[in-house]
Short mmCIF file of C-alpha atoms and ligand atoms in Angstrom, two decimals:
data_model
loop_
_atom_site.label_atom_id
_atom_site.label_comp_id
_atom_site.label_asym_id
_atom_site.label_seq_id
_atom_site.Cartn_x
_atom_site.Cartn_y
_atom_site.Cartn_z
CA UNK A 1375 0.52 -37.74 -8.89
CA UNK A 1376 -1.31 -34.33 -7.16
CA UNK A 1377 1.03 -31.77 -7.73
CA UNK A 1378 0.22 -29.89 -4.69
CA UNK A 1379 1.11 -26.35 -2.90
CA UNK A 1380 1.70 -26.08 0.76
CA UNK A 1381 -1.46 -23.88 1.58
CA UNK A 1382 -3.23 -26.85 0.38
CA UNK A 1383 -1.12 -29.37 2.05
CA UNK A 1384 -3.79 -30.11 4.68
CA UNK A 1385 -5.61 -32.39 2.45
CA UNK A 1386 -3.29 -34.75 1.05
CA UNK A 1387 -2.37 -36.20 4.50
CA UNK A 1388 -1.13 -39.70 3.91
CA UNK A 1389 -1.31 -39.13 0.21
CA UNK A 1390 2.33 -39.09 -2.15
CA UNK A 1391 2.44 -35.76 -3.44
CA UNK A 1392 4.72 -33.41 -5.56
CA UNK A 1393 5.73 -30.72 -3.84
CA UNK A 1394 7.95 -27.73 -6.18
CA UNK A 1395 9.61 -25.16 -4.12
CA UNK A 1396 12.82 -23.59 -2.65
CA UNK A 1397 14.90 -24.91 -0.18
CA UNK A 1398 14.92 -21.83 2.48
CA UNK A 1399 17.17 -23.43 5.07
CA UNK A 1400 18.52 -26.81 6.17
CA UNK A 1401 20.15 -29.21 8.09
CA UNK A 1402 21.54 -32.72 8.63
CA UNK A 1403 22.44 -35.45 11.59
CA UNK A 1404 24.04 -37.58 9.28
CA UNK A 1405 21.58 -39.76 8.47
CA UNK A 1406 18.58 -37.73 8.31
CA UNK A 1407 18.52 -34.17 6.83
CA UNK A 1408 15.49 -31.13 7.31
CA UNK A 1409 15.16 -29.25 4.06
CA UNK A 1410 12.44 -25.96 5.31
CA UNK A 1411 10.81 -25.73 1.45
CA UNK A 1412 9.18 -22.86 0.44
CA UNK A 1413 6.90 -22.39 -2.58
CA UNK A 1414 5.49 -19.55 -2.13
CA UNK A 1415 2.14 -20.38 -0.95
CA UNK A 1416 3.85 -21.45 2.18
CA UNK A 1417 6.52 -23.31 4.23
CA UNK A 1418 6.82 -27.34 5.04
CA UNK A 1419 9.55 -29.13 6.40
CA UNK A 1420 10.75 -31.78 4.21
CA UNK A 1421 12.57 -35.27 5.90
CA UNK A 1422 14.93 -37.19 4.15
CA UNK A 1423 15.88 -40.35 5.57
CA UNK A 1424 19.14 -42.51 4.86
CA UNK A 1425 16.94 -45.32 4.86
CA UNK A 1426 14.32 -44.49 2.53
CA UNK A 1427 16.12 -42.82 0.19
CA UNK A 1428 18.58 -44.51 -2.50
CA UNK A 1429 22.37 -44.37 -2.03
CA UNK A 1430 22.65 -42.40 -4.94
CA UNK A 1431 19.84 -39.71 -4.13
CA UNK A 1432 21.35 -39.39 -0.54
CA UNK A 1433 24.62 -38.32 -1.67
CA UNK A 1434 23.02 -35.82 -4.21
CA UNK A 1435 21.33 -34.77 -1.02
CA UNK A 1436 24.12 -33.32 0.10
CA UNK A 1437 25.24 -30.93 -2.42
CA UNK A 1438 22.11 -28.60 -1.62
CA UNK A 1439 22.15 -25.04 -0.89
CA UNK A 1440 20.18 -22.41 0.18
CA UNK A 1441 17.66 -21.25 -2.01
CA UNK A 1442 18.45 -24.48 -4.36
CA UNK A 1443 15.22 -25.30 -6.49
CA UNK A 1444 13.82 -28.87 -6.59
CA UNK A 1445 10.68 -30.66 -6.99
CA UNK A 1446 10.08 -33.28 -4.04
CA UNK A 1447 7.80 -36.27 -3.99
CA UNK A 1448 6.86 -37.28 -0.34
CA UNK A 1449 4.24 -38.46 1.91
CA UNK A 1450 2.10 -35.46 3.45
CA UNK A 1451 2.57 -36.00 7.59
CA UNK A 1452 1.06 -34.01 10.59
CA UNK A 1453 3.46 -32.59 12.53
CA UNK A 1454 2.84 -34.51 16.36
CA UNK A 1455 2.36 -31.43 18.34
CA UNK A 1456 1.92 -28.51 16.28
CA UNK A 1457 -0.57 -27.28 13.29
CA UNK A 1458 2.26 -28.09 10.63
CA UNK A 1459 2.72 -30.73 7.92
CA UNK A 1460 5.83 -32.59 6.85
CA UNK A 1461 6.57 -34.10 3.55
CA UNK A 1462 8.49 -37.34 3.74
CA UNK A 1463 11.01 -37.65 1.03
CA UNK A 1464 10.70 -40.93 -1.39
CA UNK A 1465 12.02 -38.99 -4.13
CA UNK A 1466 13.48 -35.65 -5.28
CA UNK A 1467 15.40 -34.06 -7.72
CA UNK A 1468 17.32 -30.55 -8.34
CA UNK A 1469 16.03 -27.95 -10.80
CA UNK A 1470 19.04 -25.71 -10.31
CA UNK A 1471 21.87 -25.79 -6.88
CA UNK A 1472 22.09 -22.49 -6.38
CA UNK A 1473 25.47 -20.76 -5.95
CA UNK A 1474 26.33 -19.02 -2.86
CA UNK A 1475 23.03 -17.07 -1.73
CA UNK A 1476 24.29 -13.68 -0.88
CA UNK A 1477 21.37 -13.00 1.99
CA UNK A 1478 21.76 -14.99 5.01
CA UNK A 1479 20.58 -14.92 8.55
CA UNK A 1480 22.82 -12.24 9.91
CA UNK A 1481 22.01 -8.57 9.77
CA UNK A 1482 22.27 -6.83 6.56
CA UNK A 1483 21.96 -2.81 6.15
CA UNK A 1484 19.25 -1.46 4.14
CA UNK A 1485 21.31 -0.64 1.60
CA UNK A 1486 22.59 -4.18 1.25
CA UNK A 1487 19.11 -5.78 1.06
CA UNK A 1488 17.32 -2.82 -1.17
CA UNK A 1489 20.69 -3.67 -3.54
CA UNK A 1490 19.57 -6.83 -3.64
CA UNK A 1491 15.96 -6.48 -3.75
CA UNK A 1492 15.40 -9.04 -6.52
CA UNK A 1493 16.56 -11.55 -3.84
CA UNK A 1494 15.20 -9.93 -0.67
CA UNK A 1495 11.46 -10.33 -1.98
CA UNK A 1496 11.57 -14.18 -0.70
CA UNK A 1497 12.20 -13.48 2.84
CA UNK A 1498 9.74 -14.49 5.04
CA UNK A 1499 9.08 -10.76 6.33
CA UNK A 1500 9.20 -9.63 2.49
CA UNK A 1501 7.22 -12.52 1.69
CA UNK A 1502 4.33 -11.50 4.38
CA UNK A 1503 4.50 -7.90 3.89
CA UNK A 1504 3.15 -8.60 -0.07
CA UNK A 1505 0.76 -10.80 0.80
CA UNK A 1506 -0.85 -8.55 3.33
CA UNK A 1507 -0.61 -5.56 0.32
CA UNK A 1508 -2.51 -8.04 -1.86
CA UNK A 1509 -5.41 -8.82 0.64
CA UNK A 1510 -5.37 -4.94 1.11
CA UNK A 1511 -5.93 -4.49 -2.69
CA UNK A 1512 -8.21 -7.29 -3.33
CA UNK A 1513 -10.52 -6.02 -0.06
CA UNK A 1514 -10.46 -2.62 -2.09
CA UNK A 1515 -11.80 -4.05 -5.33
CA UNK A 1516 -14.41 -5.81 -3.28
CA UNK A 1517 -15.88 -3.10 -0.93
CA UNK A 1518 -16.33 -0.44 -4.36
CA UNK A 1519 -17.99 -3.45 -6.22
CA UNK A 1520 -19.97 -4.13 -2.91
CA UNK A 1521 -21.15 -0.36 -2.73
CA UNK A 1522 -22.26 0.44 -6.76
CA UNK A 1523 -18.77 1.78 -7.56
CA UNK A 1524 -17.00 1.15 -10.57
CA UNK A 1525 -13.55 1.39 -11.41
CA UNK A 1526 -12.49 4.03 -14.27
CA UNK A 1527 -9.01 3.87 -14.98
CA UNK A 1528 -7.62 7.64 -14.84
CA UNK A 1529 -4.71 8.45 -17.48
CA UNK A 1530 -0.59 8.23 -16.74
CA UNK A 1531 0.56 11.32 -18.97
CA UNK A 1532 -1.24 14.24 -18.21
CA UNK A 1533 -0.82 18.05 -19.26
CA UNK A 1534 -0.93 19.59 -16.21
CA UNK A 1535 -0.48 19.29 -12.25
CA UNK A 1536 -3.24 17.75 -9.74
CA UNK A 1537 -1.71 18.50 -6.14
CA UNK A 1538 0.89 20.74 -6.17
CA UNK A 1539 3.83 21.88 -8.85
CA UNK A 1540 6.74 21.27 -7.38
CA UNK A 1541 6.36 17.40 -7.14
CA UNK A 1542 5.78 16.59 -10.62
CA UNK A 1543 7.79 14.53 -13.30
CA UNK A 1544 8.02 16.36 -16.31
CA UNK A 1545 8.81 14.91 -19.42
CA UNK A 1546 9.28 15.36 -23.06
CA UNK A 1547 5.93 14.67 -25.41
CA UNK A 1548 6.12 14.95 -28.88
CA UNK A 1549 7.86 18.65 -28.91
CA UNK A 1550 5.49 19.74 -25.78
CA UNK A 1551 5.65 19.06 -22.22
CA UNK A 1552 3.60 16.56 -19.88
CA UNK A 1553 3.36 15.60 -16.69
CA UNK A 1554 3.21 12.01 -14.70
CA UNK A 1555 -0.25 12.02 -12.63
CA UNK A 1556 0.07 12.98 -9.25
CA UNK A 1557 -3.43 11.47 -8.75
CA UNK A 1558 -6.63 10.26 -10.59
CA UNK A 1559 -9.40 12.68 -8.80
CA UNK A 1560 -9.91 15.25 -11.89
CA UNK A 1561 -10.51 13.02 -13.93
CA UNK A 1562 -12.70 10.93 -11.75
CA UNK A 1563 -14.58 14.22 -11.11
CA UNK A 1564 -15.68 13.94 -14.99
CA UNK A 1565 -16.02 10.37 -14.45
CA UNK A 1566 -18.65 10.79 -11.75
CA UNK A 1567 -21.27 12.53 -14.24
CA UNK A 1568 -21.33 9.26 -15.88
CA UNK A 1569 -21.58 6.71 -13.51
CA UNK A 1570 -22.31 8.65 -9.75
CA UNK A 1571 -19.28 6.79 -7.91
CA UNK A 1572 -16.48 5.75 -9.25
CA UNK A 1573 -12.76 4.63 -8.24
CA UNK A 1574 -9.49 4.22 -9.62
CA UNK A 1575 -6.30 2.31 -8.42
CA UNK A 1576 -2.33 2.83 -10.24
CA UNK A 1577 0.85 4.11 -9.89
CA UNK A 1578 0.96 8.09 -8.84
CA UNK A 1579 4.27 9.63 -9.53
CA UNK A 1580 5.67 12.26 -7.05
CA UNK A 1581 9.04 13.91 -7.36
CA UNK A 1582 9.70 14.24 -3.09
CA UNK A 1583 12.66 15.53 -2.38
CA UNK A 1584 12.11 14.04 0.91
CA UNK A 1585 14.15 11.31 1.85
CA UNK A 1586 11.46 10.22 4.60
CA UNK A 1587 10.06 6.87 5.73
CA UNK A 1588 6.69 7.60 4.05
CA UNK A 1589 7.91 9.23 0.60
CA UNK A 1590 8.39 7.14 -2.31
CA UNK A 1591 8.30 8.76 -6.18
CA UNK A 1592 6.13 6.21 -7.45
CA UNK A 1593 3.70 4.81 -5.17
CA UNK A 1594 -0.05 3.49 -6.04
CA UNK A 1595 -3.27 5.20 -5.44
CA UNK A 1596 -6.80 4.91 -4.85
CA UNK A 1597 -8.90 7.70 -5.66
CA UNK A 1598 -12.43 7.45 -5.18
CA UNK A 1599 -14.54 10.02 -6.22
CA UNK A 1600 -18.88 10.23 -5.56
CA UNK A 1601 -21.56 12.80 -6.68
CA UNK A 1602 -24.28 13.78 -4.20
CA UNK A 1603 -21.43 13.39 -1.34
CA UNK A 1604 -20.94 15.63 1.12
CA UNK A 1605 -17.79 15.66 3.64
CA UNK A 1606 -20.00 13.51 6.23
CA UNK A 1607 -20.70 10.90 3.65
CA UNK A 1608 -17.08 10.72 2.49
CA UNK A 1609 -15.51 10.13 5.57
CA UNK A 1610 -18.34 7.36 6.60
CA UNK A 1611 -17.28 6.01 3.21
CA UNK A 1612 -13.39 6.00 3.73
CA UNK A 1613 -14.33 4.34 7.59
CA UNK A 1614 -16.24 1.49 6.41
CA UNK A 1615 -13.48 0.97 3.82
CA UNK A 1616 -10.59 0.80 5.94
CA UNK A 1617 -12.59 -0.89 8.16
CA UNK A 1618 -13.10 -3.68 5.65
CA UNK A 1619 -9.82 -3.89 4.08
CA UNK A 1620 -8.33 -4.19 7.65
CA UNK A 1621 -10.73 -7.25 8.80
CA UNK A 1622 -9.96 -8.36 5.73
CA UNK A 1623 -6.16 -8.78 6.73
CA UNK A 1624 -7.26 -9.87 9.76
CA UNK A 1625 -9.67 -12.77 8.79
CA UNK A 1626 -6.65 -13.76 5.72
CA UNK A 1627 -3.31 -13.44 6.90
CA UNK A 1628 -2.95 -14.24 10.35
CA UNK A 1629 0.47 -16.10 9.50
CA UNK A 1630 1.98 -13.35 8.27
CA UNK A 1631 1.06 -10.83 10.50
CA UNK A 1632 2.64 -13.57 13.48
CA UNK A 1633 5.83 -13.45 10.97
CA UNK A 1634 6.03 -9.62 10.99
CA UNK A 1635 5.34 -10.20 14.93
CA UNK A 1636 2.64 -7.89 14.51
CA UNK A 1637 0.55 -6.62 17.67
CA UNK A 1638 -2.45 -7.32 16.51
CA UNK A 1639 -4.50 -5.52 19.44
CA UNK A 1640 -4.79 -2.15 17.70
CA UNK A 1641 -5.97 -3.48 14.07
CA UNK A 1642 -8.60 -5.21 15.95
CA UNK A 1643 -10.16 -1.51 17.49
CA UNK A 1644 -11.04 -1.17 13.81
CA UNK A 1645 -14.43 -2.15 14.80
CA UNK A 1646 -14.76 0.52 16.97
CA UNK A 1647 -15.84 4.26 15.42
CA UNK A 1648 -12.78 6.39 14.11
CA UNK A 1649 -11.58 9.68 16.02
CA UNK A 1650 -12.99 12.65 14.56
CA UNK A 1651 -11.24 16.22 15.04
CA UNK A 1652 -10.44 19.48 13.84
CA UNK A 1653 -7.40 20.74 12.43
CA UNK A 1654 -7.72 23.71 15.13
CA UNK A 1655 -8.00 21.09 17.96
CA UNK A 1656 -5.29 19.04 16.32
CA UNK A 1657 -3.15 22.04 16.45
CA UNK A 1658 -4.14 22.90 20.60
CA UNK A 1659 -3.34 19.06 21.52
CA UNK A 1660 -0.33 19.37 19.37
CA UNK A 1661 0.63 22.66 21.32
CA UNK A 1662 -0.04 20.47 24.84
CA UNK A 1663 2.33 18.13 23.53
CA UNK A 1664 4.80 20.41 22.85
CA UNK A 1665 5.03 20.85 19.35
CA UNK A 1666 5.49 24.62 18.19
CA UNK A 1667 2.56 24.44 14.76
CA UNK A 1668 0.47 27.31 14.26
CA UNK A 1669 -3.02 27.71 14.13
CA UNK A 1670 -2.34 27.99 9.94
CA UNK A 1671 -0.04 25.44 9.58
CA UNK A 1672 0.20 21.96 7.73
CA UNK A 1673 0.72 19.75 9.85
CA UNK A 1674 4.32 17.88 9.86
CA UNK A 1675 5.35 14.56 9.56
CA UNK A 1676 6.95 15.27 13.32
CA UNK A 1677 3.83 16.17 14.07
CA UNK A 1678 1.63 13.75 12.87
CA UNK A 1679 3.99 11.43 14.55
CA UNK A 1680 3.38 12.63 18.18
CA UNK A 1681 -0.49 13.59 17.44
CA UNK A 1682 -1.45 9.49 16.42
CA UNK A 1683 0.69 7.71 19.14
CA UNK A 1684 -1.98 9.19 21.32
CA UNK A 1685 -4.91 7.50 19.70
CA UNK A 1686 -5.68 3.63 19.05
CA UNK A 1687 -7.81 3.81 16.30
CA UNK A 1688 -7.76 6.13 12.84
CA UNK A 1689 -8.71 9.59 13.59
CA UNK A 1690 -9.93 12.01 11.03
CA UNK A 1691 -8.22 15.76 11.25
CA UNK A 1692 -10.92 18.10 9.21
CA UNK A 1693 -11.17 21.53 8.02
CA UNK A 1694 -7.27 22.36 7.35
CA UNK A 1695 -6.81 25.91 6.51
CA UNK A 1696 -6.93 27.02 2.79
CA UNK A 1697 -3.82 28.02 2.52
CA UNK A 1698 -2.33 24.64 3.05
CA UNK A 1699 -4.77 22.35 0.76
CA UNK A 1700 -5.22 22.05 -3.15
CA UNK A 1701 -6.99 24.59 -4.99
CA UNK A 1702 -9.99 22.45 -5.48
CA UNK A 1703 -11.38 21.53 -1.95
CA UNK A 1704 -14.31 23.76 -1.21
CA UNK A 1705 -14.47 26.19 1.21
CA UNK A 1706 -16.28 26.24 4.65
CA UNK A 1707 -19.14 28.01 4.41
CA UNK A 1708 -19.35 29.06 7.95
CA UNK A 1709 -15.55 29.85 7.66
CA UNK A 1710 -13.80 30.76 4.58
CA UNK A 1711 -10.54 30.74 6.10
CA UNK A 1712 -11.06 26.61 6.62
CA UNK A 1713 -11.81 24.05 3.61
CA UNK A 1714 -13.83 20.99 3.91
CA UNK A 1715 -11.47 18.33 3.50
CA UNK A 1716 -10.20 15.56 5.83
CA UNK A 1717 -7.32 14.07 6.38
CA UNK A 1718 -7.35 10.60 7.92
CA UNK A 1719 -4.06 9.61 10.54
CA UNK A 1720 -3.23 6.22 11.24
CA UNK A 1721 -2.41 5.70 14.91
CA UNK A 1722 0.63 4.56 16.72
CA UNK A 1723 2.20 7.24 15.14
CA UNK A 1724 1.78 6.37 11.56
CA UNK A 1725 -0.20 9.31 10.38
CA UNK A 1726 -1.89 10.22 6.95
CA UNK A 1727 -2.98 7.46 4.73
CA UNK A 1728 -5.69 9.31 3.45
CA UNK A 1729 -6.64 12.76 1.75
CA UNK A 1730 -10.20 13.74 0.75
CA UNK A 1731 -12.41 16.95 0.19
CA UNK A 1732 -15.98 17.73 -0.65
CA UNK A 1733 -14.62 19.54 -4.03
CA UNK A 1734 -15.67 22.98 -5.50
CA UNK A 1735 -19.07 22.34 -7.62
CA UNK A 1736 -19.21 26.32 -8.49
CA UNK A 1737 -18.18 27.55 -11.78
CA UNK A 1738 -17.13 30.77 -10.30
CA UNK A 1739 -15.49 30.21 -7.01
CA UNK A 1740 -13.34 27.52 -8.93
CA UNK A 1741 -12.25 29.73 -11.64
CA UNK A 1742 -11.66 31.98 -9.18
CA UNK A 1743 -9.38 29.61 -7.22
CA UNK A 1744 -8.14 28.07 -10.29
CA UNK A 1745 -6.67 31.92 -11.53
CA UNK A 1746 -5.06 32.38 -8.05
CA UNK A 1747 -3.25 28.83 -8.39
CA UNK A 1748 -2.29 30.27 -11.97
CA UNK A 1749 1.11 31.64 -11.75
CA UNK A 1750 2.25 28.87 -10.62
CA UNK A 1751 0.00 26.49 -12.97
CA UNK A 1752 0.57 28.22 -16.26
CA UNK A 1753 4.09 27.33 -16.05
CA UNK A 1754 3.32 23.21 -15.67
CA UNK A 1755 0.17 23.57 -18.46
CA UNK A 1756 1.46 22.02 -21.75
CA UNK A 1757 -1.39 24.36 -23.51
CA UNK A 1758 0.53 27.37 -21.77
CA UNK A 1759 -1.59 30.25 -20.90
CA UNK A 1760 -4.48 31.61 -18.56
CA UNK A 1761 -6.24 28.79 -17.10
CA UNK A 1762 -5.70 26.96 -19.93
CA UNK A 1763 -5.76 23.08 -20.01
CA UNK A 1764 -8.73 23.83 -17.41
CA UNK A 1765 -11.48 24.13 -19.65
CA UNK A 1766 -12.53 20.61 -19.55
CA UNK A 1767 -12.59 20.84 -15.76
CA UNK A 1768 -14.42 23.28 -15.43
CA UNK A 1769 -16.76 22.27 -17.93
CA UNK A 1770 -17.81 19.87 -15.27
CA UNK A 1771 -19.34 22.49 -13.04
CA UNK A 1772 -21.21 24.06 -16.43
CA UNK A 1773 -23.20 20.97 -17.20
CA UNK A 1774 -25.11 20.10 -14.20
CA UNK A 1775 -22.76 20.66 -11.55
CA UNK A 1776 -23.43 18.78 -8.26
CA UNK A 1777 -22.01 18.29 -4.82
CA UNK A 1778 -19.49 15.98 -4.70
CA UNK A 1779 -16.85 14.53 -3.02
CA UNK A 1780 -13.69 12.49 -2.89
CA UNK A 1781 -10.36 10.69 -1.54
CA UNK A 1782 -7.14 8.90 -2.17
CA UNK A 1783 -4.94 6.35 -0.06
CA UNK A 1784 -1.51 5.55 -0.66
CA UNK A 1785 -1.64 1.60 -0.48
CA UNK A 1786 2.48 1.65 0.96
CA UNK A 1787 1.21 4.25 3.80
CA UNK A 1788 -1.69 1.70 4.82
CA UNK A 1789 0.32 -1.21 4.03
CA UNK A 1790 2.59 0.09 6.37
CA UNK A 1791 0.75 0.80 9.14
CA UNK A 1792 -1.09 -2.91 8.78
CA UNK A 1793 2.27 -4.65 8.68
CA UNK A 1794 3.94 -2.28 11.88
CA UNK A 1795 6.72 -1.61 10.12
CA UNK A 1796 8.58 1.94 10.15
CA UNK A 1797 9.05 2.46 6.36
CA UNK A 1798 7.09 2.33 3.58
CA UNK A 1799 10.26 0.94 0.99
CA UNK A 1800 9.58 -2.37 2.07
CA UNK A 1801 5.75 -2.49 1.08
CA UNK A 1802 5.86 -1.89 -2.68
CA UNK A 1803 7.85 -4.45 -4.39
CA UNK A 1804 10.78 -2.31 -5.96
CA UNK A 1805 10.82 0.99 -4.26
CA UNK A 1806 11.60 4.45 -5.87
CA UNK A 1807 12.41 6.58 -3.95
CA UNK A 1808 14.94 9.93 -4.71
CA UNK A 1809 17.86 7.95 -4.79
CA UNK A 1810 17.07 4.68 -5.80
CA UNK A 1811 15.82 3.36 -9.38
CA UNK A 1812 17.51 -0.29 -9.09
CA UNK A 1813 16.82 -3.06 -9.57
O1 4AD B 2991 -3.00 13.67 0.12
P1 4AD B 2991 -2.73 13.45 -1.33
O2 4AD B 2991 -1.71 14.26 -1.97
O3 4AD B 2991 -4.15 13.60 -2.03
C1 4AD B 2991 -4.38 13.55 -3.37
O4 4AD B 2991 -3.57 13.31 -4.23
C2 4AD B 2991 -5.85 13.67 -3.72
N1 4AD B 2991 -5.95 14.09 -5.13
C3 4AD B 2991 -6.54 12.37 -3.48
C4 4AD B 2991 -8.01 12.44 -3.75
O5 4AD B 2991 -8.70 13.21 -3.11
N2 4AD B 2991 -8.51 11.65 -4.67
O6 4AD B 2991 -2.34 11.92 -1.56
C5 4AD B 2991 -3.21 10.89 -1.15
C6 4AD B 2991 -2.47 9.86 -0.35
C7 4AD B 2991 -1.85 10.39 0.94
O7 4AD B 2991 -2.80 10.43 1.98
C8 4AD B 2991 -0.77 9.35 1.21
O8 4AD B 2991 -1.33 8.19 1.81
C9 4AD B 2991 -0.32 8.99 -0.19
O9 4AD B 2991 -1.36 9.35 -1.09
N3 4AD B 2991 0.92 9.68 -0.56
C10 4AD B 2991 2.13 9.11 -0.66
N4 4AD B 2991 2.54 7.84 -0.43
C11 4AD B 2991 3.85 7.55 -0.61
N5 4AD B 2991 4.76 8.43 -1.06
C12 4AD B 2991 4.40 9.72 -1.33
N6 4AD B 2991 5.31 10.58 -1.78
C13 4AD B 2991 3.03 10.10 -1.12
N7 4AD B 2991 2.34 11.24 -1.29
C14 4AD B 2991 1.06 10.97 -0.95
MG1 MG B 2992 -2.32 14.76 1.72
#
């Protein structure tokens, strides 16, 4: 007997087949019942009949519940009208009846279902929304191997901060401090001396205290990271990347984007070339649209929320002022006030998904930048004092220092914006965020 899963069902039609799944709903005339199975590959409907099945089996029939386990054998059918198959029941038998399934079809609160996350992951939206993050990752992976990268797994515990100080997790390391990585790049900037372009992909830790719909504490990065790159060549890099990963949703998981009742009109413009424009003409459409930023400004969430539901495609923001970027982005040279870094916005008012820079190849602008950022370094530096813990990074622009360039994307932000849903909670399978560790 072919024990079979439903994404493969198309093949066995008119063949007996084993079938091992969840019951995800149900019902009964009497004399013929509809168990919806679920296995996780996909949904069938299974028919049992009165008069094929045994006495016996049709009164065990009827002690299933939602969620109930079983294994099924049944003839593969075509559904008469639609693209669907149907298994009909000869035999089937109960791994577990499961008690009273505390998720059912009427609205529950976020609270409710995040309590109960655990059970929440086999809903059909929950179900759809991981798949799609697993086509994302896998069309990562892919592209870098495509394009002569290779992956270089950055470390957890670190001794000192990457973006900025007051987001980090500190903990306790053998009688001296360390810090949870707030992103791969440094060490990818070592790693590119080795092998020219590199990536990495793993859980960055953040400690928000913003309790928004794009802020987790734990969320997972890419970093990529390439020598010889200059900001040009890193943005074409991060387009033809997102490009990818998003045809690659588009060619793999049209199902679940139907599920999630996705429009899938703007995911499709990914063909087209991304918007390209500066933070100071972010910052005069901004002003048009009534938003109150200055010229120095980050930009907001509020912000980024108004700017992209004018665009249909991702639009890069470049040349942020210093003030409001990490200490490692390299300046403009034809303004120093401006560093050459890029920010790329989702549209429909998703906003960043992406951060990148051409970095700081020169020993003594970086020290330089590094002894500024000190006051407030020195105090997150397990090795304590003056640009110390640095050495090794700025080693890297001692020993044949080149131009070079980089980015990271939070897979939940482009998960997100893939899926159309409003928060990012629901893309990673159990979300931390600043007040929630459970389950
Ligand atoms: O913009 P960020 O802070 O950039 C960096 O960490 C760089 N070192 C990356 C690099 O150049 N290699 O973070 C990168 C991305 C953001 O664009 C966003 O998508 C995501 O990480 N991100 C978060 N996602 C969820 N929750 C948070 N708290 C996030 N903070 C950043
Ligand atoms: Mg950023």
């Amino acid at each position: 007997m072919n024990k079979v899963l439903i994404t493969n069902i198309a093949k066995y039609v008119g063949q007996e087949i084993e079938l091992n799944g969840w019951v995800a709903n149900f019902r009964s005339s009497g004399k013929i019942a509809f168990w919806q199975i679920r296995d996780g590959s996909g949904f069938c409907q299974a028919i049992l009949d009165v008069k094929v099945l045994s006495e016996e089996k049709w009164q065990e029939a009827q002690k299933v519940t939602l969620e109930s386990s079983v294994k099924i054998i049944g003839v593969v059918a075509k559904h008469p009208k639609k693209e669907e198959y149907e298994l009909q029941v000869k035999d089937f038998s109960f791994y577990q009846i499961a008690k009273e399934y505390p998720i059912s079809k009427k609205d529950h609160g976020p609270d409710f279902l995040l309590d109960n996350r655990h059970l929440w992951l086999r809903s059909s939206h929950q179900w759809a929304i991981q798949r799609i993050r697993n086509t994302l990752i896998l069309a990562t992976y892919e592209y870098f191997n495509q394009n002569n990268f290779i992956k270089i797994d950055s470390p957890i515990l670190t001794p000192s901060a990457c973006e900025g100080t007051t987001e980090l997790f500190e903990l306790e390391y053998f009688g001296d401090k360390a810090y949870l990585s707030q992103s791969g790049q440094l060490y990818l900037e070592a790693a590119i001396m080795a092998h020219g372009k590199v990536f990495d992909f793993g859980p960055v830790f953040r400690a928000e205290k913003s309790k928004t719909r794009r802020h987790l504490t734990e969320f997972w990065m890419m970093d990529a990271e390439m020598a010889f790159a200059d900001l040009e060549e890193n943005m074409r890099v991060q387009e033809e990347l997102v490009r990818y990963m998003v045809k690659s949703v588009l060619e793999k998981n049209m199902q679940e984007l139907a599920i999630l009742e996705r429009d899938i009109k703007p995911l499709e413009n990914i063909l087209k070339p991304f918007y390209k424009i500066t933070h100071a003409e972010a910052v005069k459409k901004l002003h048009e649209l009534g938003s109150d930023i200055k010229e120095d400004d980050d930009m907001g969430a509020d912000d980024e929320t108004i700017l992209t539901k004018q665009y249909d495609n991702p639009i890069f923001v470049t040349h942020y002022p210093k003030g409001v970027k990490a200490f490692y982005m390299k300046r403009d040279p034809k303004n120093d006030s401006r560093v050459l870094c890029a920010d790329l916005l989702a549209p429909e008012g998703y906003g960043e998904i992406i951060g990148g820079s051409q970095r700081e190849d020169n020993f003594d602008e970086l020290r330089k930048r590094i002894e500024e950022f000190k006051p407030k370094q020195s105090a997150f530096s397990a090795q304590g004092g003056p640009a110390s813990g640095w050495e090794w990074y700025l080693d890297l622009r001692k020993y044949g220092s080149v131009p070079h360039s980089g980015f990271g994307f939070g897979l939940e932000r482009i998960t997100a914006w893939v899926c159309g849903i409003a928060h990012v909670r629901e893309t990673i399978p159990f979300p931390r965020t600043i007040n929630r560790l459970n389950p």
